[in-house]
CSV table of C-alpha atoms in Angstrom, one decimal:
chain,number,residue,atom,x,y,z
A,355,MET,CA,8.6,-16.6,-10.3
A,356,ASN,CA,5.2,-15.6,-8.8
A,357,LYS,CA,3.5,-12.8,-10.4
A,358,TRP,CA,2.7,-10.9,-7.6
A,359,PHE,CA,6.6,-10.1,-7.7
A,360,ILE,CA,7.9,-7.9,-10.5
A,361,ARG,CA,11.3,-9.5,-9.3
A,362,GLN,CA,12.2,-12.5,-7.0
A,363,PRO,CA,12.7,-11.3,-3.6
A,364,PRO,CA,16.4,-12.1,-2.6
A,365,PRO,CA,16.7,-14.9,0.0
A,366,ASP,CA,19.3,-13.0,2.1
A,367,GLY,CA,19.3,-9.5,3.6
A,368,ASP,CA,18.5,-8.2,7.0
A,369,PHE,CA,15.0,-7.8,6.3
A,370,ILE,CA,12.6,-7.3,3.3
A,371,VAL,CA,9.9,-5.1,3.0
A,372,PHE,CA,7.0,-5.3,0.4
A,373,GLY,CA,5.3,-2.4,-1.1
A,374,LEU,CA,1.7,-2.5,-2.0
A,375,PRO,CA,0.6,0.1,-4.7
A,376,TYR,CA,-2.5,2.5,-4.1
A,377,ALA,CA,-5.5,2.9,-6.4
A,378,GLY,CA,-5.1,2.7,-10.6
A,379,VAL,CA,-1.2,2.2,-10.4
A,380,GLY,CA,1.0,-0.6,-10.0
A,381,ALA,CA,4.6,-1.8,-9.4
A,382,SER,CA,6.3,1.1,-11.2
A,383,SER,CA,4.8,3.5,-8.5
A,384,PHE,CA,7.8,2.5,-6.8
A,385,ALA,CA,9.9,3.2,-9.4
A,386,GLU,CA,12.2,5.8,-7.5
A,387,TRP,CA,12.7,3.4,-4.5
A,388,PRO,CA,15.8,1.7,-4.2
A,389,MET,CA,16.1,-2.2,-4.2
A,390,GLN,CA,18.1,-2.0,-0.5
A,391,ILE,CA,17.2,-0.3,2.4
A,392,GLY,CA,20.2,-0.1,5.0
A,393,GLY,CA,20.8,-4.1,5.2
A,394,GLY,CA,17.1,-5.0,4.2
A,395,TRP,CA,15.5,-5.4,0.5
A,396,PHE,CA,12.5,-3.3,-0.8
A,397,CYS,CA,10.4,-5.6,-3.1
A,398,PRO,CA,6.8,-3.7,-4.7
A,399,VAL,CA,4.4,-6.4,-5.2
A,400,GLN,CA,2.0,-6.3,-8.4
A,401,PRO,CA,-1.5,-7.1,-7.8
A,402,PRO,CA,-3.7,-8.3,-10.7
A,403,GLY,CA,-5.3,-6.0,-13.1
A,404,ARG,CA,-2.3,-3.9,-13.3
A,405,GLU,CA,0.7,-3.1,-15.6
A,406,ASN,CA,1.9,-6.7,-16.7
A,407,ARG,CA,-0.9,-8.1,-15.1
A,408,LEU,CA,-3.3,-5.9,-16.9
A,409,HIS,CA,-5.5,-8.7,-18.6
A,410,GLN,CA,-6.1,-10.6,-15.0
A,411,PRO,CA,-9.4,-9.8,-13.4
A,412,VAL,CA,-8.7,-7.2,-10.5
A,413,PRO,CA,-10.2,-8.9,-7.1
A,414,ALA,CA,-13.6,-8.3,-6.1
A,415,SER,CA,-13.0,-7.7,-2.4
A,416,HIS,CA,-10.4,-7.0,-0.1
A,417,GLN,CA,-10.5,-10.3,1.3
A,418,GLU,CA,-9.8,-11.7,-1.8
A,419,TYR,CA,-6.7,-9.9,-2.8
A,420,ALA,CA,-5.0,-10.7,1.0
A,421,GLU,CA,-6.0,-14.0,0.2
A,422,GLN,CA,-4.0,-14.2,-3.4
A,423,LEU,CA,-1.3,-12.2,-1.7
A,424,SER,CA,-1.0,-14.3,1.2
A,425,ASP,CA,-0.5,-17.2,-0.8
A,426,ALA,CA,2.4,-15.5,-2.8
A,427,LEU,CA,4.4,-14.0,0.5
A,428,ALA,CA,3.6,-17.7,2.0
A,429,GLU,CA,6.1,-19.1,-0.6
A,430,VAL,CA,8.6,-16.5,0.3
A,431,LEU,CA,8.8,-15.8,4.1
A,432,THR,CA,11.1,-17.3,6.0
A,433,PRO,CA,10.8,-17.4,10.0
A,434,ASP,CA,14.5,-15.9,10.6
A,435,ARG,CA,14.1,-13.0,8.6
A,436,PRO,CA,12.1,-9.7,9.5
A,437,TYR,CA,9.7,-8.8,6.8
A,438,GLY,CA,7.0,-5.4,6.7
A,439,LEU,CA,4.4,-4.5,4.3
A,440,LEU,CA,4.0,-0.8,3.3
A,441,GLY,CA,0.7,0.9,1.8
A,442,HIS,CA,0.1,4.6,1.2
A,443,CYS,CA,-3.6,6.1,0.9
A,444,GLY,CA,-5.9,3.7,-0.3
A,445,ALA,CA,-3.8,0.6,-0.3
A,446,VAL,CA,-3.9,0.8,3.3
A,447,PRO,CA,-7.2,-1.2,3.9
A,448,TYR,CA,-5.6,-4.0,1.6
A,449,LEU,CA,-2.4,-3.9,3.9
A,450,LEU,CA,-4.5,-4.2,7.0
A,451,GLN,CA,-6.5,-7.1,5.4
A,452,THR,CA,-3.6,-8.9,4.3
A,453,ALA,CA,-1.8,-8.9,7.6
A,454,GLY,CA,-5.2,-10.4,8.9
A,455,GLU,CA,-5.1,-13.3,6.8
A,456,LEU,CA,-1.6,-13.7,7.5
A,457,GLU,CA,-2.4,-13.9,11.2
A,458,LYS,CA,-5.4,-16.1,10.7
A,459,ARG,CA,-3.1,-18.3,8.5
A,460,GLY,CA,-0.4,-18.9,11.4
A,461,LEU,CA,2.2,-17.7,9.1
A,462,PRO,CA,5.0,-15.4,10.5
A,463,LEU,CA,3.8,-11.9,11.2
A,464,PRO,CA,5.1,-8.8,9.8
A,465,HIS,CA,7.6,-7.0,11.7
A,466,ARG,CA,6.0,-3.6,11.0
A,467,LEU,CA,3.3,-2.2,8.7
A,468,PHE,CA,3.6,1.1,7.6
A,469,ALA,CA,0.3,2.9,7.0
A,470,SER,CA,1.1,6.4,5.4
A,471,SER,CA,-1.7,8.9,4.5
A,472,TRP,CA,-4.8,7.1,6.2
A,473,GLY,CA,-6.5,7.5,9.1
A,474,ALA,CA,-8.0,5.0,11.8
A,475,PRO,CA,-9.6,2.3,9.9
A,476,ASP,CA,-12.7,1.7,11.7
A,477,GLN,CA,-14.0,5.5,10.8
A,478,GLY,CA,-14.4,4.6,7.3
A,479,LEU,CA,-12.3,5.9,4.0
A,480,TYR,CA,-10.3,9.0,3.3
A,481,GLY,CA,-9.5,11.1,0.0
A,482,PRO,CA,-11.9,12.8,-1.8
A,483,LEU,CA,-11.8,10.3,-4.7
A,484,ASN,CA,-13.7,7.6,-2.2
A,485,PHE,CA,-16.5,10.1,-2.0
A,486,VAL,CA,-17.0,11.5,-5.6
A,487,ASP,CA,-19.5,10.2,-8.2
A,488,LEU,CA,-18.2,7.6,-9.9
A,489,SER,CA,-20.3,7.9,-12.5
A,490,THR,CA,-19.1,11.6,-13.7
A,491,VAL,CA,-15.5,11.8,-12.2
A,492,ASP,CA,-13.2,12.5,-14.8
A,493,LEU,CA,-10.4,9.7,-13.6
A,494,VAL,CA,-8.0,10.4,-16.8
A,495,ALA,CA,-7.8,13.9,-15.5
A,496,GLU,CA,-6.9,12.4,-12.1
A,497,ILE,CA,-4.5,10.1,-13.7
A,498,THR,CA,-3.1,13.0,-15.7
A,499,ALA,CA,-2.6,15.5,-12.4
A,500,LEU,CA,-1.1,12.6,-10.4
A,501,CYS,CA,1.8,12.1,-13.0
A,502,ALA,CA,2.1,16.0,-13.3
A,503,ALA,CA,2.7,16.2,-9.2
A,504,MET,CA,5.2,13.4,-9.8
A,505,GLY,CA,7.1,15.1,-12.5
A,506,ARG,CA,6.1,12.9,-15.1
A,507,SER,CA,3.7,12.8,-18.2
A,508,ILE,CA,1.7,10.0,-19.8
A,509,ASP,CA,0.5,9.2,-23.0
A,510,PRO,CA,-3.6,9.6,-23.2
A,511,GLU,CA,-3.9,6.1,-24.4
A,512,LEU,CA,-2.2,4.6,-21.1
A,513,ALA,CA,-3.7,7.3,-19.0
A,514,GLU,CA,-7.0,5.8,-20.3
A,515,ILE,CA,-6.1,2.1,-19.0
A,516,ALA,CA,-4.6,3.6,-15.8
A,517,ALA,CA,-8.5,5.3,-15.2
A,518,GLU,CA,-9.9,2.1,-15.9
A,519,THR,CA,-8.1,-0.1,-13.1
A,520,MET,CA,-8.4,3.1,-10.7
A,521,LEU,CA,-12.6,2.9,-11.5
A,522,ALA,CA,-12.3,-0.6,-10.5
A,523,ASP,CA,-10.1,0.0,-7.6
A,524,LEU,CA,-12.5,2.7,-6.6
A,525,GLU,CA,-15.2,0.3,-6.6
A,526,VAL,CA,-13.9,-2.1,-4.5
A,527,GLN,CA,-12.6,0.4,-2.4
A,528,ARG,CA,-16.5,1.6,-1.4
A,529,ARG,CA,-17.5,-1.8,-0.1
A,530,TYR,CA,-14.4,-1.9,2.7
A,531,ARG,CA,-15.5,-1.9,6.2
A,532,TYR,CA,-13.1,-2.6,8.7
A,533,GLU,CA,-13.8,-5.2,11.1
A,534,ASP,CA,-12.3,-6.7,14.4
A,535,THR,CA,-11.9,-10.0,12.7
A,536,ALA,CA,-9.1,-8.8,10.4
A,537,ARG,CA,-7.5,-7.2,13.4
A,538,THR,CA,-3.7,-8.0,13.6
A,539,SER,CA,-1.3,-7.5,16.5
A,540,ALA,CA,1.7,-6.7,14.0
A,541,PRO,CA,2.7,-3.0,15.1
A,542,VAL,CA,1.7,-0.4,12.5
A,543,CYS,CA,4.0,2.8,11.9
A,544,VAL,CA,1.2,5.3,10.8
A,545,ILE,CA,2.9,8.0,8.8
A,546,GLY,CA,1.5,11.8,8.2
A,547,TRP,CA,2.8,14.1,5.7
A,548,THR,CA,3.1,18.1,6.3
A,549,LYS,CA,2.1,19.2,3.0
A,550,ASP,CA,-0.5,16.3,2.4
A,551,GLU,CA,-3.7,18.1,1.1
A,552,VAL,CA,-5.2,14.5,0.0
A,553,VAL,CA,-5.4,12.9,3.9
A,554,PRO,CA,-4.3,16.0,5.8
A,555,ALA,CA,-1.6,14.8,8.7
A,556,GLU,CA,-4.0,16.1,11.5
A,557,GLN,CA,-6.7,13.4,10.1
A,558,VAL,CA,-4.6,11.0,10.2
A,559,PRO,CA,-3.4,9.9,14.0
A,560,PRO,CA,-6.5,10.1,16.1
A,561,GLY,CA,-8.3,6.6,16.5
A,562,TRP,CA,-5.7,4.4,15.2
A,563,ASP,CA,-5.0,3.0,18.6
A,564,ARG,CA,-8.2,1.6,19.2
A,565,CYS,CA,-7.8,-0.6,16.2
A,566,VAL,CA,-4.0,-1.9,16.7
A,567,GLN,CA,-0.8,-1.0,18.2
A,568,ALA,CA,0.4,2.3,16.7
A,569,SER,CA,3.2,4.8,16.6
A,570,PHE,CA,3.0,8.1,14.9
A,571,HIS,CA,5.6,9.7,12.4
A,572,THR,CA,4.6,13.1,10.6
A,573,LEU,CA,7.3,13.7,7.8
A,574,ASP,CA,8.0,16.3,5.8
A,575,GLY,CA,6.3,16.5,1.9
A,576,ASP,CA,3.1,16.1,0.3
A,577,HIS,CA,0.9,13.7,-0.7
A,578,TRP,CA,3.1,12.2,-3.3
A,579,GLU,CA,6.2,12.0,-1.1
A,580,LEU,CA,6.1,8.6,-0.5
A,581,LEU,CA,6.7,7.7,-4.0
A,582,ARG,CA,9.7,9.6,-4.0
A,583,GLY,CA,11.6,7.2,-1.9
A,584,PRO,CA,12.7,9.9,0.5
A,585,LYS,CA,15.7,9.4,2.9
A,586,GLN,CA,13.5,10.3,5.8
A,587,LEU,CA,11.2,8.0,4.9
A,588,LEU,CA,13.9,5.0,4.5
A,589,ASP,CA,15.3,5.9,7.5
A,590,LEU,CA,12.7,5.6,9.7
A,591,ILE,CA,11.9,1.9,7.8
A,592,ASP,CA,15.4,0.8,8.6
A,593,HIS,CA,15.2,1.8,12.1
A,594,GLU,CA,11.8,0.2,12.7
A,595,MET,CA,12.7,-3.1,11.0
A,596,GLY,CA,15.8,-3.1,13.0
A,597,GLY,CA,18.8,-1.8,10.8
């Protein structure tokens, strides 16, 4: 089985959506999501440097990540089954880069991209962690607070490991610049959240339509609502994927 998938994507189903984890976490961040969305499947991906791939090097750039994930997707995509890619917050640049790489290779395009809690990509980065001094920020505290927001606790030793992963991710993210050469023709569902204090909903829509074919959706919840697999989002995905 390809290491990018924690479980082999099923060969059947009306569609499949691949979930890309955000900074500092892996596929287990989608633990509350169901395996099935309507008649389709949900499959979280596992990038190198996280969880069961902890000892593998983190991709040094968004392009390297996109190339590796595109290699993995090429093994499981079929022209007769629609698929989508979903990313939240810091995963969105990886989402767009991967879609552009797939298009460049002539592989089947995603039926939809789902970009949550991120503004127009040509305007730079979003969220406070992308602007703090990485030499002084307490990322262990950030990881601990994240787990608390999700109603979970984390062992201090695991928090240290997760903080190292987050630091590597944030360092790569600082170097990201959206380029027209990575533009994708896949439609993008841009999602904001009413109580999002990290990337407020009003910051999300402006400018996306300069970069992609976009539709806009504001759902009820805070910045971490997506990780809970809320029904309103699952229904939106099912609808947009043709369910």
